[in-house]
């Protein structure tokens, strides 16, 4: 089965985001092992608990795994599934929804972990009374929202795969007699 360029063009964005996420995750990893940063992270509980664990390992891992590996796997699946199954993808809109919800989810998740890891780390060292209030009133609802956004992207991904395999017609009908 030959895939034309118009079928694969929307998938390039998965590769671009994957590469960008690996770049961000790699820079993050290099920075977090620098002695002054590592000492600060250790002083606020990284990687075993406390606000430091939001930065290392949670933010670092999610950027590399979800932003890098999962986005690459999603793009590869959407490219390879029609070739292996002989069926057209069920919905290009679901591909787009998968991409945007997952990207919004993972990048907001990463940003929230970095911002609140830094903020709560500062509060842990300077104003412990405010730490719990910040965590309950701001961090938890924002994390729930970003995690839900990511989960919706995953749901659209799996839905498109299942519907492609179950409901999508063959891309090329055989005409053998």
mmCIF file of C-alpha atoms in Angstrom:
data_model
loop_
_atom_site.group_PDB
_atom_site.id
_atom_site.type_symbol
_atom_site.label_atom_id
_atom_site.label_comp_id
_atom_site.label_asym_id
_atom_site.label_seq_id
_atom_site.Cartn_x
_atom_site.Cartn_y
_atom_site.Cartn_z
ATOM 1 C CA UNK A 1 0.000 0.000 0.000
ATOM 2 C CA UNK A 2 1.402 3.361 -1.019
ATOM 3 C CA UNK A 3 0.716 6.269 1.310
ATOM 4 C CA UNK A 4 0.515 9.658 -0.365
ATOM 5 C CA UNK A 5 2.039 12.795 1.114
ATOM 6 C CA UNK A 6 -1.325 14.306 2.103
ATOM 7 C CA UNK A 7 -1.909 11.296 4.369
ATOM 8 C CA UNK A 8 1.443 11.606 6.153
ATOM 9 C CA UNK A 9 1.803 15.407 6.320
ATOM 10 C CA UNK A 10 -0.340 15.763 9.484
ATOM 11 C CA UNK A 11 1.921 13.228 11.215
ATOM 12 C CA UNK A 12 5.070 15.358 10.895
ATOM 13 C CA UNK A 13 3.921 17.436 13.877
ATOM 14 C CA UNK A 14 4.174 14.322 16.093
ATOM 15 C CA UNK A 15 7.833 13.933 15.080
ATOM 16 C CA UNK A 16 8.570 17.641 15.623
ATOM 17 C CA UNK A 17 6.995 17.665 19.109
ATOM 18 C CA UNK A 18 8.789 14.427 19.976
ATOM 19 C CA UNK A 19 12.157 15.909 19.009
ATOM 20 C CA UNK A 20 11.412 19.177 20.833
ATOM 21 C CA UNK A 21 10.361 17.255 23.947
ATOM 22 C CA UNK A 22 13.555 15.206 23.916
ATOM 23 C CA UNK A 23 15.532 18.446 23.589
ATOM 24 C CA UNK A 24 13.716 20.046 26.546
ATOM 25 C CA UNK A 25 14.028 16.831 28.585
ATOM 26 C CA UNK A 26 17.730 16.500 27.792
ATOM 27 C CA UNK A 27 18.481 20.102 28.759
ATOM 28 C CA UNK A 28 16.399 19.602 31.916
ATOM 29 C CA UNK A 29 18.406 16.477 32.758
ATOM 30 C CA UNK A 30 21.735 18.226 32.212
ATOM 31 C CA UNK A 31 20.714 21.186 34.368
ATOM 32 C CA UNK A 32 19.391 19.127 37.266
ATOM 33 C CA UNK A 33 22.740 17.396 37.796
ATOM 34 C CA UNK A 34 24.746 20.630 38.001
ATOM 35 C CA UNK A 35 26.068 20.866 41.577
ATOM 36 C CA UNK A 36 24.248 24.045 42.726
ATOM 37 C CA UNK A 37 20.928 22.940 41.229
ATOM 38 C CA UNK A 38 21.359 19.387 42.521
ATOM 39 C CA UNK A 39 22.110 20.702 46.015
ATOM 40 C CA UNK A 40 18.983 22.883 45.955
ATOM 41 C CA UNK A 41 16.822 20.001 44.668
ATOM 42 C CA UNK A 42 18.190 17.716 47.382
ATOM 43 C CA UNK A 43 17.434 20.362 50.024
ATOM 44 C CA UNK A 44 13.759 20.377 49.012
ATOM 45 C CA UNK A 45 13.252 16.637 48.827
ATOM 46 C CA UNK A 46 14.294 15.458 45.376
ATOM 47 C CA UNK A 47 13.898 12.662 44.310
ATOM 48 C CA UNK A 48 12.284 11.059 47.349
ATOM 49 C CA UNK A 49 9.489 13.447 48.279
ATOM 50 C CA UNK A 50 8.769 17.072 48.938
ATOM 51 C CA UNK A 51 8.518 19.694 46.205
ATOM 52 C CA UNK A 52 11.848 18.641 44.683
ATOM 53 C CA UNK A 53 10.338 15.430 43.329
ATOM 54 C CA UNK A 54 8.075 17.524 41.077
ATOM 55 C CA UNK A 55 11.154 18.738 39.208
ATOM 56 C CA UNK A 56 13.230 15.562 39.481
ATOM 57 C CA UNK A 57 12.037 12.984 38.524
ATOM 58 C CA UNK A 58 8.395 13.850 37.640
ATOM 59 C CA UNK A 59 8.774 16.813 35.238
ATOM 60 C CA UNK A 60 11.907 15.359 33.659
ATOM 61 C CA UNK A 61 10.368 11.913 33.165
ATOM 62 C CA UNK A 62 7.050 13.153 31.777
ATOM 63 C CA UNK A 63 8.731 15.428 29.248
ATOM 64 C CA UNK A 64 10.945 12.618 27.959
ATOM 65 C CA UNK A 65 8.455 9.763 28.156
ATOM 66 C CA UNK A 66 5.141 11.359 27.222
ATOM 67 C CA UNK A 67 6.436 14.295 25.195
ATOM 68 C CA UNK A 68 9.193 12.339 23.485
ATOM 69 C CA UNK A 69 8.467 8.618 23.377
ATOM 70 C CA UNK A 70 4.656 8.603 23.436
ATOM 71 C CA UNK A 71 4.298 11.352 20.814
ATOM 72 C CA UNK A 72 6.737 9.501 18.549
ATOM 73 C CA UNK A 73 4.855 6.224 19.088
ATOM 74 C CA UNK A 74 1.512 7.892 18.330
ATOM 75 C CA UNK A 75 2.804 9.370 15.077
ATOM 76 C CA UNK A 76 4.401 6.053 14.098
ATOM 77 C CA UNK A 77 1.176 4.183 14.870
ATOM 78 C CA UNK A 78 -0.913 6.535 12.754
ATOM 79 C CA UNK A 79 1.591 6.105 9.910
ATOM 80 C CA UNK A 80 2.069 2.335 10.145
ATOM 81 C CA UNK A 81 -1.440 1.151 11.068
ATOM 82 C CA UNK A 82 -2.893 1.784 7.580
ATOM 83 C CA UNK A 83 0.065 0.006 5.994
ATOM 84 C CA UNK A 84 -0.188 -3.066 8.213
ATOM 85 C CA UNK A 85 -3.980 -3.285 8.299
ATOM 86 C CA UNK A 86 -4.674 -2.204 4.733
ATOM 87 C CA UNK A 87 -7.306 0.197 6.072
ATOM 88 C CA UNK A 88 -7.496 3.977 6.063
ATOM 89 C CA UNK A 89 -7.355 5.695 9.420
ATOM 90 C CA UNK A 90 -10.857 6.040 10.790
ATOM 91 C CA UNK A 91 -10.612 9.783 11.427
ATOM 92 C CA UNK A 92 -8.101 12.501 10.619
ATOM 93 C CA UNK A 93 -9.947 14.715 13.100
ATOM 94 C CA UNK A 94 -9.232 12.201 15.871
ATOM 95 C CA UNK A 95 -5.548 12.301 14.860
ATOM 96 C CA UNK A 96 -5.616 16.077 15.253
ATOM 97 C CA UNK A 97 -7.510 15.898 18.565
ATOM 98 C CA UNK A 98 -5.040 13.277 19.802
ATOM 99 C CA UNK A 99 -2.144 15.540 18.975
ATOM 100 C CA UNK A 100 -3.487 18.771 20.446
ATOM 101 C CA UNK A 101 -4.927 17.327 23.650
ATOM 102 C CA UNK A 102 -1.778 15.307 24.337
ATOM 103 C CA UNK A 103 0.536 18.250 23.608
ATOM 104 C CA UNK A 104 -1.530 20.650 25.721
ATOM 105 C CA UNK A 105 -1.642 18.069 28.494
ATOM 106 C CA UNK A 106 2.040 17.148 28.598
ATOM 107 C CA UNK A 107 3.370 20.695 28.239
ATOM 108 C CA UNK A 108 0.976 22.119 30.831
ATOM 109 C CA UNK A 109 1.812 19.154 33.112
ATOM 110 C CA UNK A 110 5.536 19.862 32.724
ATOM 111 C CA UNK A 111 5.099 23.600 33.263
ATOM 112 C CA UNK A 112 2.952 23.107 36.369
ATOM 113 C CA UNK A 113 5.464 20.652 37.849
ATOM 114 C CA UNK A 114 8.349 23.040 37.213
ATOM 115 C CA UNK A 115 6.563 26.159 38.487
ATOM 116 C CA UNK A 116 5.079 24.537 41.571
ATOM 117 C CA UNK A 117 8.205 22.497 42.293
ATOM 118 C CA UNK A 118 10.196 25.730 42.336
ATOM 119 C CA UNK A 119 7.560 27.747 44.195
ATOM 120 C CA UNK A 120 6.808 25.086 46.788
ATOM 121 C CA UNK A 121 10.533 24.439 47.193
ATOM 122 C CA UNK A 122 11.023 28.098 48.026
ATOM 123 C CA UNK A 123 8.078 28.009 50.430
ATOM 124 C CA UNK A 124 9.393 24.833 52.065
ATOM 125 C CA UNK A 125 12.617 26.620 52.900
ATOM 126 C CA UNK A 126 11.106 30.023 53.785
ATOM 127 C CA UNK A 127 7.361 29.879 54.614
ATOM 128 C CA UNK A 128 6.094 26.393 55.501
ATOM 129 C CA UNK A 129 2.657 27.669 56.572
ATOM 130 C CA UNK A 130 1.805 28.826 53.069
ATOM 131 C CA UNK A 131 3.117 25.631 51.432
ATOM 132 C CA UNK A 132 0.053 23.489 52.160
ATOM 133 C CA UNK A 133 -2.348 26.241 51.097
ATOM 134 C CA UNK A 134 -0.603 26.715 47.748
ATOM 135 C CA UNK A 135 -0.565 22.964 47.135
ATOM 136 C CA UNK A 136 -4.260 22.445 47.906
ATOM 137 C CA UNK A 137 -5.721 25.545 46.295
ATOM 138 C CA UNK A 138 -3.670 25.848 43.122
ATOM 139 C CA UNK A 139 -1.467 22.855 42.380
ATOM 140 C CA UNK A 140 -3.992 20.032 42.724
ATOM 141 C CA UNK A 141 -6.740 21.506 40.480
ATOM 142 C CA UNK A 142 -4.238 22.541 37.809
ATOM 143 C CA UNK A 143 -2.613 19.106 37.797
ATOM 144 C CA UNK A 144 -6.037 17.468 37.541
ATOM 145 C CA UNK A 145 -6.875 19.670 34.557
ATOM 146 C CA UNK A 146 -3.598 19.034 32.732
ATOM 147 C CA UNK A 147 -3.706 15.295 33.493
ATOM 148 C CA UNK A 148 -7.277 15.112 32.205
ATOM 149 C CA UNK A 149 -6.249 16.907 29.023
ATOM 150 C CA UNK A 150 -3.455 14.381 28.480
ATOM 151 C CA UNK A 151 -5.832 11.482 29.208
ATOM 152 C CA UNK A 152 -8.346 12.796 26.653
ATOM 153 C CA UNK A 153 -5.555 12.819 24.056
ATOM 154 C CA UNK A 154 -4.730 9.201 24.920
ATOM 155 C CA UNK A 155 -8.410 8.263 24.732
ATOM 156 C CA UNK A 156 -8.742 9.776 21.239
ATOM 157 C CA UNK A 157 -5.606 7.871 20.202
ATOM 158 C CA UNK A 158 -6.927 4.490 21.349
ATOM 159 C CA UNK A 159 -10.406 5.225 19.996
ATOM 160 C CA UNK A 160 -9.007 5.985 16.542
ATOM 161 C CA UNK A 161 -6.961 2.768 16.536
ATOM 162 C CA UNK A 162 -9.911 0.595 17.574
ATOM 163 C CA UNK A 163 -12.304 2.261 15.127
ATOM 164 C CA UNK A 164 -9.736 1.953 12.332
ATOM 165 C CA UNK A 165 -9.409 -1.782 12.928
ATOM 166 C CA UNK A 166 -13.125 -2.428 13.460
ATOM 167 C CA UNK A 167 -15.049 0.048 11.302
ATOM 168 C CA UNK A 168 -12.765 1.517 8.664
ATOM 169 C CA UNK A 169 -13.145 0.093 5.156
ATOM 170 C CA UNK A 170 -10.209 -1.393 3.290
ATOM 171 C CA UNK A 171 -8.149 1.296 1.578
ATOM 172 C CA UNK A 172 -7.595 -0.793 -1.528
ATOM 173 C CA UNK A 173 -10.211 -3.367 -2.441
ATOM 174 C CA UNK A 174 -8.843 -6.439 -4.165
ATOM 175 C CA UNK A 175 -10.398 -7.122 -7.570
ATOM 176 C CA UNK A 176 -9.306 -10.713 -8.041
ATOM 177 C CA UNK A 177 -11.826 -13.098 -9.629
#
